[in-house]
Amino acid sequence: MCIRDSGKRLDILEALARYGYLTPQQIQRLGIYGDKASLYAALRSLKGLGLASGTAPQSRPGEGRFPGVYALTPKGAEHVGLALDELVLPLRGARPGGPPLDVEHRTAIVDCHIALDAWAATAGHTVGHFLPDFARSTRKGRRATAITTGSGDYCADALAWLDGADGVRRPLVLEVYRGGVRERPGYLLKKLPEDLRHVATDEVRGWFAKGYTGKLSALRLLVVTATPALRDVVLAKPPVPELPAWRVTYLKSLDEVAVDFGAGWWRMGGRQEPLIPQASPAT
């Protein structure tokens, strides 16, 4: 069985291998299919061949509609691995389902990954690694991004790094905050200081430095909120502002990330900066 008769369907499988989960809207954003009818026909075909699994859109009273989500099956992972000549592992679990809020959170992480790829391709950087917390873990009972620090296990939403043409590796820690369906800031304001304390530890930086002998820049914590309103709550009154990790913390809302991943990150104090200043290539 092969699908070499359809390059676009193989493109979908390769995109699922890179990003883990994808909604039909995200697949269209990647430019694989421009027309919705053809895209849904291709997804039905991949499901019929047993190469991809997917969930139908979900609705819950008072919480809106959640998009369908697709992922590789073990068979699909093997197929695309042969096409790419590399090992591709399916996500943990047989289906990309789960509580709608969890699905929304995972697809928001993917939105950030897609935006990072698009920006890096035009900014002279390579996304050398992007590990979301929902990736298949090699450590039983622990999330893929789990790092043990002096304060316990820290599980970032994603750990990534950029490799620049200047030979510098730039570590990125991503945290996506949705604030629940009603955009409540309480969880964000409680958890963010915990994340800031973890990010400042030697163990987190050591994770990025392990096995790497080149130049490593300062780590950046990227805090992405579901809405500008949630972002503004943090900027108006940063929780525990004396924590050192605020110096490496950058904030944006999801819609701002989609427009331009590299520019216009908000910093404590209300100023905006690019993620990587062009005048300082080694920072």
mmCIF file with all atom_site columns, C-alpha atoms in Angstrom, residues 103-249:
data_model
loop_
_atom_site.group_PDB
_atom_site.id
_atom_site.type_symbol
_atom_site.label_atom_id
_atom_site.label_alt_id
_atom_site.label_comp_id
_atom_site.label_asym_id
_atom_site.label_entity_id
_atom_site.label_seq_id
_atom_site.pdbx_PDB_ins_code
_atom_site.Cartn_x
_atom_site.Cartn_y
_atom_site.Cartn_z
_atom_site.occupancy
_atom_site.B_iso_or_equiv
_atom_site.pdbx_formal_charge
_atom_site.auth_seq_id
_atom_site.auth_comp_id
_atom_site.auth_asym_id
_atom_site.auth_atom_id
_atom_site.pdbx_PDB_model_num
ATOM 1   C CA . VAL A 1 103 ? -7.387  19.553 22.710 1.00 0.00 ? 103 VAL A CA 1
ATOM 2   C CA . GLU A 1 104 ? -7.589  23.342 22.487 1.00 0.00 ? 104 GLU A CA 1
ATOM 3   C CA . HIS A 1 105 ? -4.430  23.677 24.535 1.00 0.00 ? 105 HIS A CA 1
ATOM 4   C CA . ARG A 1 106 ? -2.507  21.212 22.367 1.00 0.00 ? 106 ARG A CA 1
ATOM 5   C CA . THR A 1 107 ? -3.595  22.863 19.138 1.00 0.00 ? 107 THR A CA 1
ATOM 6   C CA . ALA A 1 108 ? -2.548  26.250 20.590 1.00 0.00 ? 108 ALA A CA 1
ATOM 7   C CA . ILE A 1 109 ? 0.938   24.803 21.160 1.00 0.00 ? 109 ILE A CA 1
ATOM 8   C CA . VAL A 1 110 ? 0.897   23.658 17.528 1.00 0.00 ? 110 VAL A CA 1
ATOM 9   C CA . ASP A 1 111 ? -0.163  27.165 16.434 1.00 0.00 ? 111 ASP A CA 1
ATOM 10  C CA . CYS A 1 112 ? 2.988   28.476 18.114 1.00 0.00 ? 112 CYS A CA 1
ATOM 11  C CA . HIS A 1 113 ? 5.130   25.808 16.443 1.00 0.00 ? 113 HIS A CA 1
ATOM 12  C CA . ILE A 1 114 ? 3.732   26.654 13.005 1.00 0.00 ? 114 ILE A CA 1
ATOM 13  C CA . ALA A 1 115 ? 4.333   30.376 13.571 1.00 0.00 ? 115 ALA A CA 1
ATOM 14  C CA . LEU A 1 116 ? 7.868   29.733 14.825 1.00 0.00 ? 116 LEU A CA 1
ATOM 15  C CA . ASP A 1 117 ? 8.693   27.678 11.722 1.00 0.00 ? 117 ASP A CA 1
ATOM 16  C CA . ALA A 1 118 ? 7.304   30.358 9.403  1.00 0.00 ? 118 ALA A CA 1
ATOM 17  C CA . TRP A 1 119 ? 9.245   33.167 11.071 1.00 0.00 ? 119 TRP A CA 1
ATOM 18  C CA . ALA A 1 120 ? 12.515  31.235 11.407 1.00 0.00 ? 120 ALA A CA 1
ATOM 19  C CA . ALA A 1 121 ? 12.495  30.405 7.690  1.00 0.00 ? 121 ALA A CA 1
ATOM 20  C CA . THR A 1 122 ? 12.587  34.121 6.842  1.00 0.00 ? 122 THR A CA 1
ATOM 21  C CA . ALA A 1 123 ? 14.833  35.278 9.698  1.00 0.00 ? 123 ALA A CA 1
ATOM 22  C CA . GLY A 1 124 ? 17.931  33.162 9.085  1.00 0.00 ? 124 GLY A CA 1
ATOM 23  C CA . HIS A 1 125 ? 17.283  30.687 11.902 1.00 0.00 ? 125 HIS A CA 1
ATOM 24  C CA . THR A 1 126 ? 16.652  26.961 11.945 1.00 0.00 ? 126 THR A CA 1
ATOM 25  C CA . VAL A 1 127 ? 14.231  25.378 14.399 1.00 0.00 ? 127 VAL A CA 1
ATOM 26  C CA . GLY A 1 128 ? 16.676  22.727 15.521 1.00 0.00 ? 128 GLY A CA 1
ATOM 27  C CA . HIS A 1 129 ? 14.258  21.106 17.941 1.00 0.00 ? 129 HIS A CA 1
ATOM 28  C CA . PHE A 1 130 ? 10.672  21.496 19.131 1.00 0.00 ? 130 PHE A CA 1
ATOM 29  C CA . LEU A 1 131 ? 9.446   19.109 21.813 1.00 0.00 ? 131 LEU A CA 1
ATOM 30  C CA . PRO A 1 132 ? 5.809   19.574 22.950 1.00 0.00 ? 132 PRO A CA 1
ATOM 31  C CA . ASP A 1 133 ? 4.644   18.102 26.210 1.00 0.00 ? 133 ASP A CA 1
ATOM 32  C CA . PHE A 1 134 ? 2.198   15.828 24.361 1.00 0.00 ? 134 PHE A CA 1
ATOM 33  C CA . ALA A 1 135 ? 4.985   14.108 22.388 1.00 0.00 ? 135 ALA A CA 1
ATOM 34  C CA . ARG A 1 136 ? 5.629   10.447 23.000 1.00 0.00 ? 136 ARG A CA 1
ATOM 35  C CA . SER A 1 137 ? 7.890   10.168 26.046 1.00 0.00 ? 137 SER A CA 1
ATOM 36  C CA . THR A 1 138 ? 10.718  7.662  26.397 1.00 0.00 ? 138 THR A CA 1
ATOM 37  C CA . ARG A 1 139 ? 10.299  7.822  30.194 1.00 0.00 ? 139 ARG A CA 1
ATOM 38  C CA . LYS A 1 140 ? 7.382   5.798  31.496 1.00 0.00 ? 140 LYS A CA 1
ATOM 39  C CA . GLY A 1 141 ? 4.897   7.833  33.471 1.00 0.00 ? 141 GLY A CA 1
ATOM 40  C CA . ARG A 1 142 ? 6.540   11.183 32.726 1.00 0.00 ? 142 ARG A CA 1
ATOM 41  C CA . ARG A 1 143 ? 5.742   13.844 30.175 1.00 0.00 ? 143 ARG A CA 1
ATOM 42  C CA . ALA A 1 144 ? 8.140   14.357 27.304 1.00 0.00 ? 144 ALA A CA 1
ATOM 43  C CA . THR A 1 145 ? 9.225   17.784 28.579 1.00 0.00 ? 145 THR A CA 1
ATOM 44  C CA . ALA A 1 146 ? 9.632   16.846 32.256 1.00 0.00 ? 146 ALA A CA 1
ATOM 45  C CA . ILE A 1 147 ? 12.807  18.230 33.865 1.00 0.00 ? 147 ILE A CA 1
ATOM 46  C CA . THR A 1 148 ? 13.534  17.571 37.534 1.00 0.00 ? 148 THR A CA 1
ATOM 47  C CA . THR A 1 149 ? 14.600  20.720 39.383 1.00 0.00 ? 149 THR A CA 1
ATOM 48  C CA . GLY A 1 150 ? 15.110  21.477 43.055 1.00 0.00 ? 150 GLY A CA 1
ATOM 49  C CA . SER A 1 151 ? 11.422  22.417 43.219 1.00 0.00 ? 151 SER A CA 1
ATOM 50  C CA . GLY A 1 152 ? 10.187  19.169 41.669 1.00 0.00 ? 152 GLY A CA 1
ATOM 51  C CA . ASP A 1 153 ? 9.280   18.191 38.129 1.00 0.00 ? 153 ASP A CA 1
ATOM 52  C CA . TYR A 1 154 ? 8.870   21.034 35.646 1.00 0.00 ? 154 TYR A CA 1
ATOM 53  C CA . CYS A 1 155 ? 6.812   20.198 32.550 1.00 0.00 ? 155 CYS A CA 1
ATOM 54  C CA . ALA A 1 156 ? 6.957   23.039 30.047 1.00 0.00 ? 156 ALA A CA 1
ATOM 55  C CA . ASP A 1 157 ? 4.367   23.128 27.281 1.00 0.00 ? 157 ASP A CA 1
ATOM 56  C CA . ALA A 1 158 ? 7.269   22.920 24.837 1.00 0.00 ? 158 ALA A CA 1
ATOM 57  C CA . LEU A 1 159 ? 11.062  23.008 24.805 1.00 0.00 ? 159 LEU A CA 1
ATOM 58  C CA . ALA A 1 160 ? 12.757  24.233 21.642 1.00 0.00 ? 160 ALA A CA 1
ATOM 59  C CA . TRP A 1 161 ? 15.873  25.836 20.302 1.00 0.00 ? 161 TRP A CA 1
ATOM 60  C CA . LEU A 1 162 ? 16.901  27.934 17.348 1.00 0.00 ? 162 LEU A CA 1
ATOM 61  C CA . ASP A 1 163 ? 20.199  27.416 15.541 1.00 0.00 ? 163 ASP A CA 1
ATOM 62  C CA . GLY A 1 164 ? 21.386  30.639 13.941 1.00 0.00 ? 164 GLY A CA 1
ATOM 63  C CA . ALA A 1 165 ? 23.705  31.252 11.010 1.00 0.00 ? 165 ALA A CA 1
ATOM 64  C CA . ASP A 1 166 ? 26.019  32.888 13.572 1.00 0.00 ? 166 ASP A CA 1
ATOM 65  C CA . GLY A 1 167 ? 26.600  29.496 15.197 1.00 0.00 ? 167 GLY A CA 1
ATOM 66  C CA . VAL A 1 168 ? 24.659  30.355 18.361 1.00 0.00 ? 168 VAL A CA 1
ATOM 67  C CA . ARG A 1 169 ? 21.980  28.069 19.789 1.00 0.00 ? 169 ARG A CA 1
ATOM 68  C CA . ARG A 1 170 ? 19.083  29.910 21.432 1.00 0.00 ? 170 ARG A CA 1
ATOM 69  C CA . PRO A 1 171 ? 16.980  27.903 23.929 1.00 0.00 ? 171 PRO A CA 1
ATOM 70  C CA . LEU A 1 172 ? 13.244  28.595 24.115 1.00 0.00 ? 172 LEU A CA 1
ATOM 71  C CA . VAL A 1 173 ? 10.760  27.489 26.775 1.00 0.00 ? 173 VAL A CA 1
ATOM 72  C CA . LEU A 1 174 ? 7.117   27.850 25.744 1.00 0.00 ? 174 LEU A CA 1
ATOM 73  C CA . GLU A 1 175 ? 4.144   28.169 28.084 1.00 0.00 ? 175 GLU A CA 1
ATOM 74  C CA . VAL A 1 176 ? 0.646   28.596 26.653 1.00 0.00 ? 176 VAL A CA 1
ATOM 75  C CA . TYR A 1 177 ? -2.065  29.868 28.980 1.00 0.00 ? 177 TYR A CA 1
ATOM 76  C CA . ARG A 1 178 ? -5.705  29.650 27.947 1.00 0.00 ? 178 ARG A CA 1
ATOM 77  C CA . GLY A 1 179 ? -7.281  30.717 31.239 1.00 0.00 ? 179 GLY A CA 1
ATOM 78  C CA . GLY A 1 180 ? -10.209 28.337 30.752 1.00 0.00 ? 180 GLY A CA 1
ATOM 79  C CA . VAL A 1 181 ? -13.255 28.947 28.623 1.00 0.00 ? 181 VAL A CA 1
ATOM 80  C CA . ARG A 1 182 ? -14.052 32.193 30.428 1.00 0.00 ? 182 ARG A CA 1
ATOM 81  C CA . GLU A 1 183 ? -10.493 33.526 30.216 1.00 0.00 ? 183 GLU A CA 1
ATOM 82  C CA . ARG A 1 184 ? -10.046 33.504 33.976 1.00 0.00 ? 184 ARG A CA 1
ATOM 83  C CA . PRO A 1 185 ? -6.636  34.882 34.950 1.00 0.00 ? 185 PRO A CA 1
ATOM 84  C CA . GLY A 1 186 ? -6.429  33.178 38.353 1.00 0.00 ? 186 GLY A CA 1
ATOM 85  C CA . TYR A 1 187 ? -4.711  29.997 37.140 1.00 0.00 ? 187 TYR A CA 1
ATOM 86  C CA . LEU A 1 188 ? -2.226  31.972 35.048 1.00 0.00 ? 188 LEU A CA 1
ATOM 87  C CA . LEU A 1 189 ? -1.299  34.302 37.918 1.00 0.00 ? 189 LEU A CA 1
ATOM 88  C CA . LYS A 1 190 ? -0.822  31.345 40.260 1.00 0.00 ? 190 LYS A CA 1
ATOM 89  C CA . LYS A 1 191 ? 1.169   29.084 37.926 1.00 0.00 ? 191 LYS A CA 1
ATOM 90  C CA . LEU A 1 192 ? 3.359   31.660 36.174 1.00 0.00 ? 192 LEU A CA 1
ATOM 91  C CA . PRO A 1 193 ? 5.571   32.345 39.252 1.00 0.00 ? 193 PRO A CA 1
ATOM 92  C CA . GLU A 1 194 ? 6.126   28.581 39.580 1.00 0.00 ? 194 GLU A CA 1
ATOM 93  C CA . ASP A 1 195 ? 7.244   28.433 35.945 1.00 0.00 ? 195 ASP A CA 1
ATOM 94  C CA . LEU A 1 196 ? 9.518   31.435 36.435 1.00 0.00 ? 196 LEU A CA 1
ATOM 95  C CA . ARG A 1 197 ? 11.245  29.745 39.382 1.00 0.00 ? 197 ARG A CA 1
ATOM 96  C CA . HIS A 1 198 ? 11.788  26.529 37.422 1.00 0.00 ? 198 HIS A CA 1
ATOM 97  C CA . VAL A 1 199 ? 13.104  28.313 34.328 1.00 0.00 ? 199 VAL A CA 1
ATOM 98  C CA . ALA A 1 200 ? 15.793  30.061 36.384 1.00 0.00 ? 200 ALA A CA 1
ATOM 99  C CA . THR A 1 201 ? 17.300  26.746 37.578 1.00 0.00 ? 201 THR A CA 1
ATOM 100 C CA . ASP A 1 202 ? 20.530  25.220 36.364 1.00 0.00 ? 202 ASP A CA 1
ATOM 101 C CA . GLU A 1 203 ? 18.663  22.003 35.583 1.00 0.00 ? 203 GLU A CA 1
ATOM 102 C CA . VAL A 1 204 ? 16.536  23.620 32.872 1.00 0.00 ? 204 VAL A CA 1
ATOM 103 C CA . ARG A 1 205 ? 19.503  25.303 31.214 1.00 0.00 ? 205 ARG A CA 1
ATOM 104 C CA . GLY A 1 206 ? 21.431  22.059 31.605 1.00 0.00 ? 206 GLY A CA 1
ATOM 105 C CA . TRP A 1 207 ? 18.757  20.243 29.592 1.00 0.00 ? 207 TRP A CA 1
ATOM 106 C CA . PHE A 1 208 ? 19.561  22.453 26.606 1.00 0.00 ? 208 PHE A CA 1
ATOM 107 C CA . ALA A 1 209 ? 23.328  22.224 27.132 1.00 0.00 ? 209 ALA A CA 1
ATOM 108 C CA . LYS A 1 210 ? 23.431  18.414 27.414 1.00 0.00 ? 210 LYS A CA 1
ATOM 109 C CA . GLY A 1 211 ? 25.658  17.018 24.674 1.00 0.00 ? 211 GLY A CA 1
ATOM 110 C CA . TYR A 1 212 ? 26.107  20.435 23.058 1.00 0.00 ? 212 TYR A CA 1
ATOM 111 C CA . THR A 1 213 ? 29.571  21.982 22.885 1.00 0.00 ? 213 THR A CA 1
ATOM 112 C CA . GLY A 1 214 ? 28.793  25.132 20.904 1.00 0.00 ? 214 GLY A CA 1
ATOM 113 C CA . LYS A 1 215 ? 27.785  28.590 22.072 1.00 0.00 ? 215 LYS A CA 1
ATOM 114 C CA . LEU A 1 216 ? 24.500  28.736 23.991 1.00 0.00 ? 216 LEU A CA 1
ATOM 115 C CA . SER A 1 217 ? 22.652  32.038 24.390 1.00 0.00 ? 217 SER A CA 1
ATOM 116 C CA . ALA A 1 218 ? 20.519  33.084 27.330 1.00 0.00 ? 218 ALA A CA 1
ATOM 117 C CA . LEU A 1 219 ? 17.314  31.095 27.664 1.00 0.00 ? 219 LEU A CA 1
ATOM 118 C CA . ARG A 1 220 ? 14.029  32.804 26.729 1.00 0.00 ? 220 ARG A CA 1
ATOM 119 C CA . LEU A 1 221 ? 10.688  32.024 28.352 1.00 0.00 ? 221 LEU A CA 1
ATOM 120 C CA . LEU A 1 222 ? 7.833   32.633 25.915 1.00 0.00 ? 222 LEU A CA 1
ATOM 121 C CA . VAL A 1 223 ? 4.472   33.120 27.612 1.00 0.00 ? 223 VAL A CA 1
ATOM 122 C CA . VAL A 1 224 ? 1.621   32.994 25.104 1.00 0.00 ? 224 VAL A CA 1
ATOM 123 C CA . THR A 1 225 ? -1.924  33.782 26.221 1.00 0.00 ? 225 THR A CA 1
ATOM 124 C CA . ALA A 1 226 ? -5.192  32.833 24.536 1.00 0.00 ? 226 ALA A CA 1
ATOM 125 C CA . THR A 1 227 ? -6.306  36.471 24.344 1.00 0.00 ? 227 THR A CA 1
ATOM 126 C CA . PRO A 1 228 ? -4.839  39.980 24.573 1.00 0.00 ? 228 PRO A CA 1
ATOM 127 C CA . ALA A 1 229 ? -6.945  40.469 27.717 1.00 0.00 ? 229 ALA A CA 1
ATOM 128 C CA . LEU A 1 230 ? -5.073  37.706 29.541 1.00 0.00 ? 230 LEU A CA 1
ATOM 129 C CA . ARG A 1 231 ? -1.749  39.136 28.372 1.00 0.00 ? 231 ARG A CA 1
ATOM 130 C CA . ASP A 1 232 ? -2.727  42.557 29.657 1.00 0.00 ? 232 ASP A CA 1
ATOM 131 C CA . VAL A 1 233 ? -3.591  41.137 33.083 1.00 0.00 ? 233 VAL A CA 1
ATOM 132 C CA . VAL A 1 234 ? 0.002   39.955 33.438 1.00 0.00 ? 234 VAL A CA 1
ATOM 133 C CA . LEU A 1 235 ? 1.499   43.174 32.111 1.00 0.00 ? 235 LEU A CA 1
ATOM 134 C CA . ALA A 1 236 ? -0.657  45.313 34.397 1.00 0.00 ? 236 ALA A CA 1
ATOM 135 C CA . LYS A 1 237 ? 0.454   43.521 37.547 1.00 0.00 ? 237 LYS A CA 1
ATOM 136 C CA . PRO A 1 238 ? 3.195   40.910 37.020 1.00 0.00 ? 238 PRO A CA 1
ATOM 137 C CA . PRO A 1 239 ? 3.007   38.261 39.763 1.00 0.00 ? 239 PRO A CA 1
ATOM 138 C CA . VAL A 1 240 ? 6.094   38.175 42.001 1.00 0.00 ? 240 VAL A CA 1
ATOM 139 C CA . PRO A 1 241 ? 7.924   40.792 39.880 1.00 0.00 ? 241 PRO A CA 1
ATOM 140 C CA . GLU A 1 242 ? 11.200  40.354 41.810 1.00 0.00 ? 242 GLU A CA 1
ATOM 141 C CA . LEU A 1 243 ? 11.797  36.881 40.319 1.00 0.00 ? 243 LEU A CA 1
ATOM 142 C CA . PRO A 1 244 ? 14.998  36.954 38.186 1.00 0.00 ? 244 PRO A CA 1
ATOM 143 C CA . ALA A 1 245 ? 13.404  35.019 35.301 1.00 0.00 ? 245 ALA A CA 1
ATOM 144 C CA . TRP A 1 246 ? 11.252  38.031 34.416 1.00 0.00 ? 246 TRP A CA 1
ATOM 145 C CA . ARG A 1 247 ? 14.391  39.360 32.714 1.00 0.00 ? 247 ARG A CA 1
ATOM 146 C CA . VAL A 1 248 ? 14.153  36.572 30.118 1.00 0.00 ? 248 VAL A CA 1
ATOM 147 C CA . THR A 1 249 ? 10.337  36.451 29.840 1.00 0.00 ? 249 THR A CA 1
#
